Amino acid sequence: MAAELIELAPIDQALLDGTHGQAAARAMAMLVRYGRASGAREFVSVASAHIDGCLYHGPSSIDFVERFVSLGGRVRVPTTLNVAAVDVTHPEWHCGPANLLDAQRQLTELHLQLGCKPTLTCAPYQRVIRPRAGEHIAWAESNAIVFANSVLGARTDRYGDFTDLCAALTGRVPLAGLHLEENRRPTLVIDTVSLQRSELPRDLYFATVGYALGALSQGHVPLLRGLPADTNEDELKSLGSAAASSGALALFHAEGLTPEAAQFADQATLASISGQSISAADLHQAAAKLCPLNEGEPVSAMCLGTPHYSMTEFQALSAAVRGRRAASGVEVFVSTSREIAASVDADEHLAPLREFGVKVVVDTCTYVSPVVRDTTGAIVTTSAKYAHYGPGNLRRHVGLMTLQRCIRSAELGKVAPDDR
């Protein structure tokens, strides 16, 4: 039996035997094989799941989910959906293959038939209900994983397409990876240059610290020291998504900021761990790598919201663009969830966004979904993740900038002078 190396609890055996339906049995059989490959000795229950396989990659995306629907499957825990391949609510913005719209609609509908919630956001942690510290979850999407583990203190391994849905259909996962206490302990201490000494604007500082952190921490769980005491969640979101992009980081501890960091603060613990540092030069080097644009270069679009924008970020953007307007021909896209988009639409105080020319994209992220029509100019962004993946995904010239420089570039229709 495939399960012979793993101790099965009564619920696991019942799931395998089909007591809870054939869909759950099929999913559990896959998880047993997955657990055996990961060296797990037992399973653990999860409180929620977040599905990345809802982004259409091809016919196999539909085939996999369709099979569970045909078996009468239903998710056993609250399950949210990650971004889709396209914003189907604004089909007029889509610049990719026309058949992608229908395929994505079908894939989303199949997940809804399984009982998933149509959140379609890469930032499920921005919802009102979110995981508690110490709670086991099964989340996919790199930035959601690193945020849940690090900032919330929840426990998830790096789940990918298909294993995430199996976890949702069973409510169980192998007790392995970052679900285990011993694998969450820091194995590397990294001291970062302070914000003041970095001589970088605040938003660029967190993006580049994250990018440098990921590159330094591959294969490690880092304890990061030196961040400002007033670092907020949006800044940790920016940092974590950058680190997940440059180094596939799934967990970091930030001294004085993240919930598990305090237990590793004693000197005896730190003395036994090797150390590294991030210098101001490292951050400026990361900024240069992620912004290969030249001053005066034509700009086609400003794309924000990778990861999805929070309400606080929309409010800050609205204040920053008040009384300003993007140049003719420059598109401005900001990605977010349906829930936050509805709040933005209903808030009359955010009128400056519409006056500037902001288009609020839902259900997707614009670094995977082609929406920028003018292919002759560059795309400017505040997201290190976008600047890392955008050029390869979209075959476009992309540059990481501060929010103020992005806004000025959108106003001018060309890359504005560096404001550092």
Tab-separated table of C-alpha atoms in Angstrom, residues 75-354:
chain	number	residue	atom	x	y	z
A	75	VAL	CA	-13.567	21.353	-0.646
A	76	ARG	CA	-13.483	20.465	3.065
A	77	VAL	CA	-11.912	23.735	4.303
A	78	PRO	CA	-12.416	27.417	3.386
A	79	THR	CA	-10.626	27.757	0.050
A	80	THR	CA	-9.693	30.935	-1.788
A	81	LEU	CA	-8.574	31.319	-5.397
A	82	ASN	CA	-5.361	32.946	-6.539
A	83	VAL	CA	-5.208	35.169	-9.619
A	84	ALA	CA	-6.485	34.072	-12.997
A	85	ALA	CA	-4.700	34.434	-16.324
A	86	VAL	CA	-6.938	37.323	-17.375
A	87	ASP	CA	-9.436	39.848	-16.000
A	88	VAL	CA	-12.633	38.464	-17.526
A	89	THR	CA	-14.683	41.352	-16.119
A	90	HIS	CA	-12.814	43.745	-18.438
A	91	PRO	CA	-12.378	41.698	-21.631
A	92	GLU	CA	-11.824	44.893	-23.605
A	93	TRP	CA	-8.456	45.329	-21.874
A	94	HIS	CA	-7.200	41.864	-22.834
A	95	CYS	CA	-4.427	41.888	-25.453
A	96	GLY	CA	-3.712	38.149	-25.549
A	97	PRO	CA	-5.355	35.247	-27.389
A	98	ALA	CA	-9.132	35.620	-27.525
A	99	ASN	CA	-9.770	31.981	-26.567
A	100	LEU	CA	-8.004	32.534	-23.233
A	101	LEU	CA	-11.043	34.411	-21.924
A	102	ASP	CA	-13.426	31.474	-22.347
A	103	ALA	CA	-10.888	28.949	-21.070
A	104	GLN	CA	-10.296	31.023	-17.942
A	105	ARG	CA	-14.029	31.460	-17.345
A	106	GLN	CA	-14.479	27.691	-17.552
A	107	LEU	CA	-11.586	26.989	-15.175
A	108	THR	CA	-12.862	29.480	-12.611
A	109	GLU	CA	-16.392	28.078	-12.799
A	110	LEU	CA	-15.095	24.544	-12.224
A	111	HIS	CA	-13.342	25.664	-9.055
A	112	LEU	CA	-16.532	27.362	-7.874
A	113	GLN	CA	-18.425	24.096	-8.390
A	114	LEU	CA	-15.971	22.533	-5.927
A	115	GLY	CA	-16.892	25.179	-3.357
A	116	CYS	CA	-13.917	27.535	-3.711
A	117	LYS	CA	-14.474	31.228	-3.007
A	118	PRO	CA	-14.106	33.505	-6.091
A	119	THR	CA	-11.512	35.765	-4.461
A	120	LEU	CA	-9.067	35.631	-7.391
A	121	THR	CA	-6.362	37.496	-5.512
A	122	CYS	CA	-2.663	36.844	-4.910
A	123	ALA	CA	-3.009	38.568	-1.519
A	124	PRO	CA	-5.627	36.552	0.405
A	125	TYR	CA	-4.029	37.808	3.621
A	126	GLN	CA	-5.639	41.213	2.934
A	127	ARG	CA	-9.106	39.806	3.568
A	128	VAL	CA	-10.889	40.340	6.892
A	129	ILE	CA	-10.575	36.663	7.847
A	130	ARG	CA	-7.019	35.407	7.707
A	131	PRO	CA	-4.896	32.677	9.334
A	132	ARG	CA	-3.809	32.896	12.950
A	133	ALA	CA	-0.256	32.435	14.231
A	134	GLY	CA	0.620	28.750	14.496
A	135	GLU	CA	-2.324	27.654	12.337
A	136	HIS	CA	-1.591	25.063	9.637
A	137	ILE	CA	-2.770	26.059	6.151
A	138	ALA	CA	-2.169	24.885	2.582
A	139	TRP	CA	-1.417	27.966	0.521
A	140	ALA	CA	0.039	28.306	-2.939
A	141	GLU	CA	1.358	31.536	-4.618
A	142	SER	CA	4.858	32.572	-3.628
A	143	ASN	CA	4.096	35.966	-2.066
A	144	ALA	CA	1.102	34.598	-0.149
A	145	ILE	CA	3.228	31.764	1.237
A	146	VAL	CA	6.031	34.011	2.462
A	147	PHE	CA	3.574	36.522	3.961
A	148	ALA	CA	1.515	33.867	5.757
A	149	ASN	CA	4.590	32.148	7.175
A	150	SER	CA	6.567	35.251	8.060
A	151	VAL	CA	4.177	38.099	8.853
A	152	LEU	CA	1.208	36.112	10.160
A	153	GLY	CA	3.165	33.248	11.693
A	154	ALA	CA	0.854	30.663	10.117
A	155	ARG	CA	2.369	27.434	8.810
A	156	THR	CA	2.335	26.411	5.182
A	157	ASP	CA	4.763	24.622	2.951
A	158	ARG	CA	5.285	25.675	-0.670
A	159	TYR	CA	2.219	24.169	-2.348
A	160	GLY	CA	1.919	24.333	-6.091
A	161	ASP	CA	-0.655	23.597	-8.742
A	162	PHE	CA	-2.723	20.454	-8.058
A	163	THR	CA	-1.319	19.623	-4.590
A	164	ASP	CA	-3.076	22.764	-3.345
A	165	LEU	CA	-6.445	21.521	-4.595
A	166	CYS	CA	-5.861	18.038	-3.180
A	167	ALA	CA	-5.238	19.649	0.215
A	168	ALA	CA	-8.471	21.633	-0.084
A	169	LEU	CA	-10.494	18.536	-1.007
A	170	THR	CA	-9.175	16.559	1.971
A	171	GLY	CA	-8.338	19.188	4.580
A	172	ARG	CA	-5.101	17.266	5.219
A	173	VAL	CA	-1.449	17.697	4.230
A	174	PRO	CA	1.778	15.833	4.975
A	175	LEU	CA	3.450	17.093	8.145
A	176	ALA	CA	6.654	18.177	6.437
A	177	GLY	CA	8.622	21.216	5.355
A	178	LEU	CA	7.609	24.460	7.023
A	179	HIS	CA	4.782	22.780	8.907
A	180	LEU	CA	7.499	21.426	11.213
A	181	GLU	CA	8.848	23.535	14.073
A	182	GLU	CA	12.455	22.497	13.445
A	183	ASN	CA	12.322	23.681	9.843
A	184	ARG	CA	11.158	27.156	10.834
A	185	ARG	CA	14.232	28.015	12.895
A	186	PRO	CA	16.620	30.535	11.320
A	187	THR	CA	19.717	29.130	9.676
A	188	LEU	CA	21.205	32.470	8.633
A	189	VAL	CA	21.385	35.898	10.283
A	190	ILE	CA	21.346	38.842	7.868
A	191	ASP	CA	22.023	42.406	8.995
A	192	THR	CA	20.684	44.981	6.594
A	193	VAL	CA	21.782	48.574	6.200
A	194	SER	CA	19.338	50.982	7.820
A	195	LEU	CA	16.843	52.967	5.800
A	196	GLN	CA	18.643	56.211	6.606
A	197	ARG	CA	22.090	54.928	5.657
A	198	SER	CA	20.824	53.273	2.480
A	199	GLU	CA	20.107	56.719	0.983
A	200	LEU	CA	17.088	55.242	-0.789
A	201	PRO	CA	13.456	56.367	-0.720
A	202	ARG	CA	11.392	54.215	1.602
A	203	ASP	CA	9.445	52.256	-1.014
A	204	LEU	CA	12.556	51.450	-3.035
A	205	TYR	CA	14.356	50.422	0.161
A	206	PHE	CA	11.911	47.638	1.030
A	207	ALA	CA	11.738	46.367	-2.553
A	208	THR	CA	15.524	46.128	-2.853
A	209	VAL	CA	16.106	44.750	0.662
A	210	GLY	CA	13.702	41.946	-0.252
A	211	TYR	CA	15.418	41.293	-3.554
A	212	ALA	CA	18.855	41.157	-1.909
A	213	LEU	CA	17.479	39.025	0.938
A	214	GLY	CA	16.137	36.382	-1.429
A	215	ALA	CA	19.400	36.125	-3.333
A	216	LEU	CA	21.405	35.723	-0.098
A	217	SER	CA	19.021	33.282	1.571
A	218	GLN	CA	18.568	30.524	-0.992
A	219	GLY	CA	18.272	27.277	0.929
A	220	HIS	CA	18.012	29.113	4.264
A	221	VAL	CA	15.481	30.536	6.689
A	222	PRO	CA	16.921	33.993	7.421
A	223	LEU	CA	16.607	36.178	10.506
A	224	LEU	CA	16.691	39.728	9.191
A	225	ARG	CA	17.902	42.534	11.451
A	226	GLY	CA	17.914	46.280	10.892
A	227	LEU	CA	14.507	47.085	9.430
A	228	PRO	CA	12.772	50.237	10.737
A	229	ALA	CA	10.681	49.696	13.870
A	230	ASP	CA	7.669	51.268	12.133
A	231	THR	CA	7.739	48.895	9.146
A	232	ASN	CA	4.139	48.192	8.107
A	233	GLU	CA	2.411	45.214	6.498
A	234	ASP	CA	2.431	46.657	2.991
A	235	GLU	CA	6.194	47.136	3.264
A	236	LEU	CA	6.663	43.565	4.502
A	237	LYS	CA	4.467	42.455	1.590
A	238	SER	CA	6.774	44.263	-0.835
A	239	LEU	CA	9.876	42.826	0.822
A	240	GLY	CA	8.546	39.272	0.969
A	241	SER	CA	7.329	39.171	-2.627
A	242	ALA	CA	10.716	40.449	-3.824
A	243	ALA	CA	12.548	37.795	-1.779
A	244	ALA	CA	10.257	35.053	-3.079
A	245	SER	CA	11.055	36.212	-6.629
A	246	SER	CA	14.833	36.406	-6.355
A	247	GLY	CA	15.357	33.396	-4.095
A	248	ALA	CA	12.123	31.378	-3.756
A	249	LEU	CA	12.046	32.394	-0.084
A	250	ALA	CA	9.077	30.959	1.826
A	251	LEU	CA	9.853	32.181	5.366
A	252	PHE	CA	11.898	34.935	6.962
A	253	HIS	CA	11.986	36.322	10.478
A	254	ALA	CA	12.392	40.077	10.978
A	255	GLU	CA	13.748	41.118	14.365
A	256	GLY	CA	11.212	43.107	16.364
A	257	LEU	CA	8.552	42.765	13.674
A	258	THR	CA	7.435	39.212	12.860
A	259	PRO	CA	5.736	36.933	15.406
A	260	GLU	CA	8.317	34.154	15.642
A	261	ALA	CA	11.445	36.329	15.631
A	262	ALA	CA	11.535	36.955	19.395
A	263	GLN	CA	12.144	33.311	20.274
A	264	PHE	CA	15.417	33.380	18.327
A	265	ALA	CA	16.763	36.632	19.761
A	266	ASP	CA	19.035	35.252	22.487
A	267	GLN	CA	22.748	35.604	21.824
A	268	ALA	CA	23.486	31.912	22.264
A	269	THR	CA	21.121	31.077	19.433
A	270	LEU	CA	22.473	33.807	17.166
A	271	ALA	CA	26.096	32.936	17.871
A	272	SER	CA	25.595	29.461	16.454
A	273	ILE	CA	24.247	30.734	13.118
A	274	SER	CA	26.350	32.030	10.248
A	275	GLY	CA	25.867	35.651	9.247
A	276	GLN	CA	25.690	37.838	6.158
A	277	SER	CA	24.999	41.504	5.553
A	278	ILE	CA	23.177	43.655	3.043
A	279	SER	CA	24.966	46.918	2.309
A	280	ALA	CA	23.801	50.137	0.728
A	281	ALA	CA	25.832	49.156	-2.342
A	282	ASP	CA	23.909	45.873	-2.551
A	283	LEU	CA	20.598	47.753	-2.572
A	284	HIS	CA	21.722	50.235	-5.215
A	285	GLN	CA	22.990	47.326	-7.307
A	286	ALA	CA	19.604	45.590	-7.027
A	287	ALA	CA	17.825	48.814	-7.965
A	288	ALA	CA	20.015	49.214	-11.036
A	289	LYS	CA	19.453	45.609	-12.104
A	290	LEU	CA	15.675	45.960	-11.800
A	291	CYS	CA	15.565	49.303	-13.619
A	292	PRO	CA	17.531	49.111	-16.868
A	293	LEU	CA	15.555	52.037	-18.319
A	294	ASN	CA	17.177	55.204	-19.599
A	295	GLU	CA	16.021	58.704	-18.717
A	296	GLY	CA	13.817	60.034	-21.501
A	297	GLU	CA	12.896	56.575	-22.804
A	298	PRO	CA	9.233	56.399	-23.951
A	299	VAL	CA	6.786	54.968	-21.397
A	300	SER	CA	3.670	53.050	-22.390
A	301	ALA	CA	2.263	52.208	-18.977
A	302	MET	CA	2.505	52.362	-15.217
A	303	CYS	CA	1.551	49.035	-13.609
A	304	LEU	CA	1.069	48.694	-9.853
A	305	GLY	CA	-0.425	46.048	-7.581
A	306	THR	CA	1.988	43.122	-7.789
A	307	PRO	CA	1.128	41.777	-5.218
A	308	HIS	CA	-2.419	43.129	-5.197
A	309	TYR	CA	-2.884	46.623	-3.817
A	310	SER	CA	-4.374	47.099	-0.373
A	311	MET	CA	-6.921	49.784	0.488
A	312	THR	CA	-4.168	51.688	2.312
A	313	GLU	CA	-2.046	51.675	-0.838
A	314	PHE	CA	-4.954	52.971	-2.929
A	315	GLN	CA	-5.442	55.803	-0.454
A	316	ALA	CA	-1.753	56.724	-0.636
A	317	LEU	CA	-1.802	56.584	-4.432
A	318	SER	CA	-4.903	58.774	-4.565
A	319	ALA	CA	-3.191	61.414	-2.428
A	320	ALA	CA	-0.060	61.245	-4.584
A	321	VAL	CA	-1.877	61.772	-7.912
A	322	ARG	CA	-4.326	64.442	-6.744
A	323	GLY	CA	-4.475	67.232	-9.329
A	324	ARG	CA	-2.327	65.277	-11.794
A	325	ARG	CA	-3.044	63.345	-14.970
A	326	ALA	CA	-1.206	60.695	-16.964
A	327	ALA	CA	-0.041	61.724	-20.426
A	328	SER	CA	-2.138	60.820	-23.437
A	329	GLY	CA	-1.292	57.295	-24.568
A	330	VAL	CA	0.074	56.193	-21.180
A	331	GLU	CA	-2.078	53.529	-19.518
A	332	VAL	CA	-2.218	53.190	-15.732
A	333	PHE	CA	-3.224	49.801	-14.326
A	334	VAL	CA	-3.519	48.859	-10.651
A	335	SER	CA	-4.296	45.239	-9.791
A	336	THR	CA	-6.315	44.221	-6.743
A	337	SER	CA	-9.000	41.861	-5.496
A	338	ARG	CA	-12.688	42.150	-6.334
A	339	GLU	CA	-13.444	43.024	-2.711
A	340	ILE	CA	-10.988	45.909	-2.536
A	341	ALA	CA	-11.916	47.111	-6.031
A	342	ALA	CA	-15.552	47.421	-4.909
A	343	SER	CA	-14.452	49.534	-1.938
A	344	VAL	CA	-12.339	51.740	-4.213
A	345	ASP	CA	-15.241	52.261	-6.606
A	346	ALA	CA	-17.545	53.210	-3.747
A	347	ASP	CA	-15.154	55.684	-2.104
A	348	GLU	CA	-15.752	59.208	-3.418
A	349	HIS	CA	-12.545	60.370	-1.732
A	350	LEU	CA	-10.577	58.280	-4.235
A	351	ALA	CA	-11.778	60.300	-7.237
A	352	PRO	CA	-8.190	61.484	-7.972
A	353	LEU	CA	-7.406	57.939	-9.089
A	354	ARG	CA	-9.965	58.118	-11.866
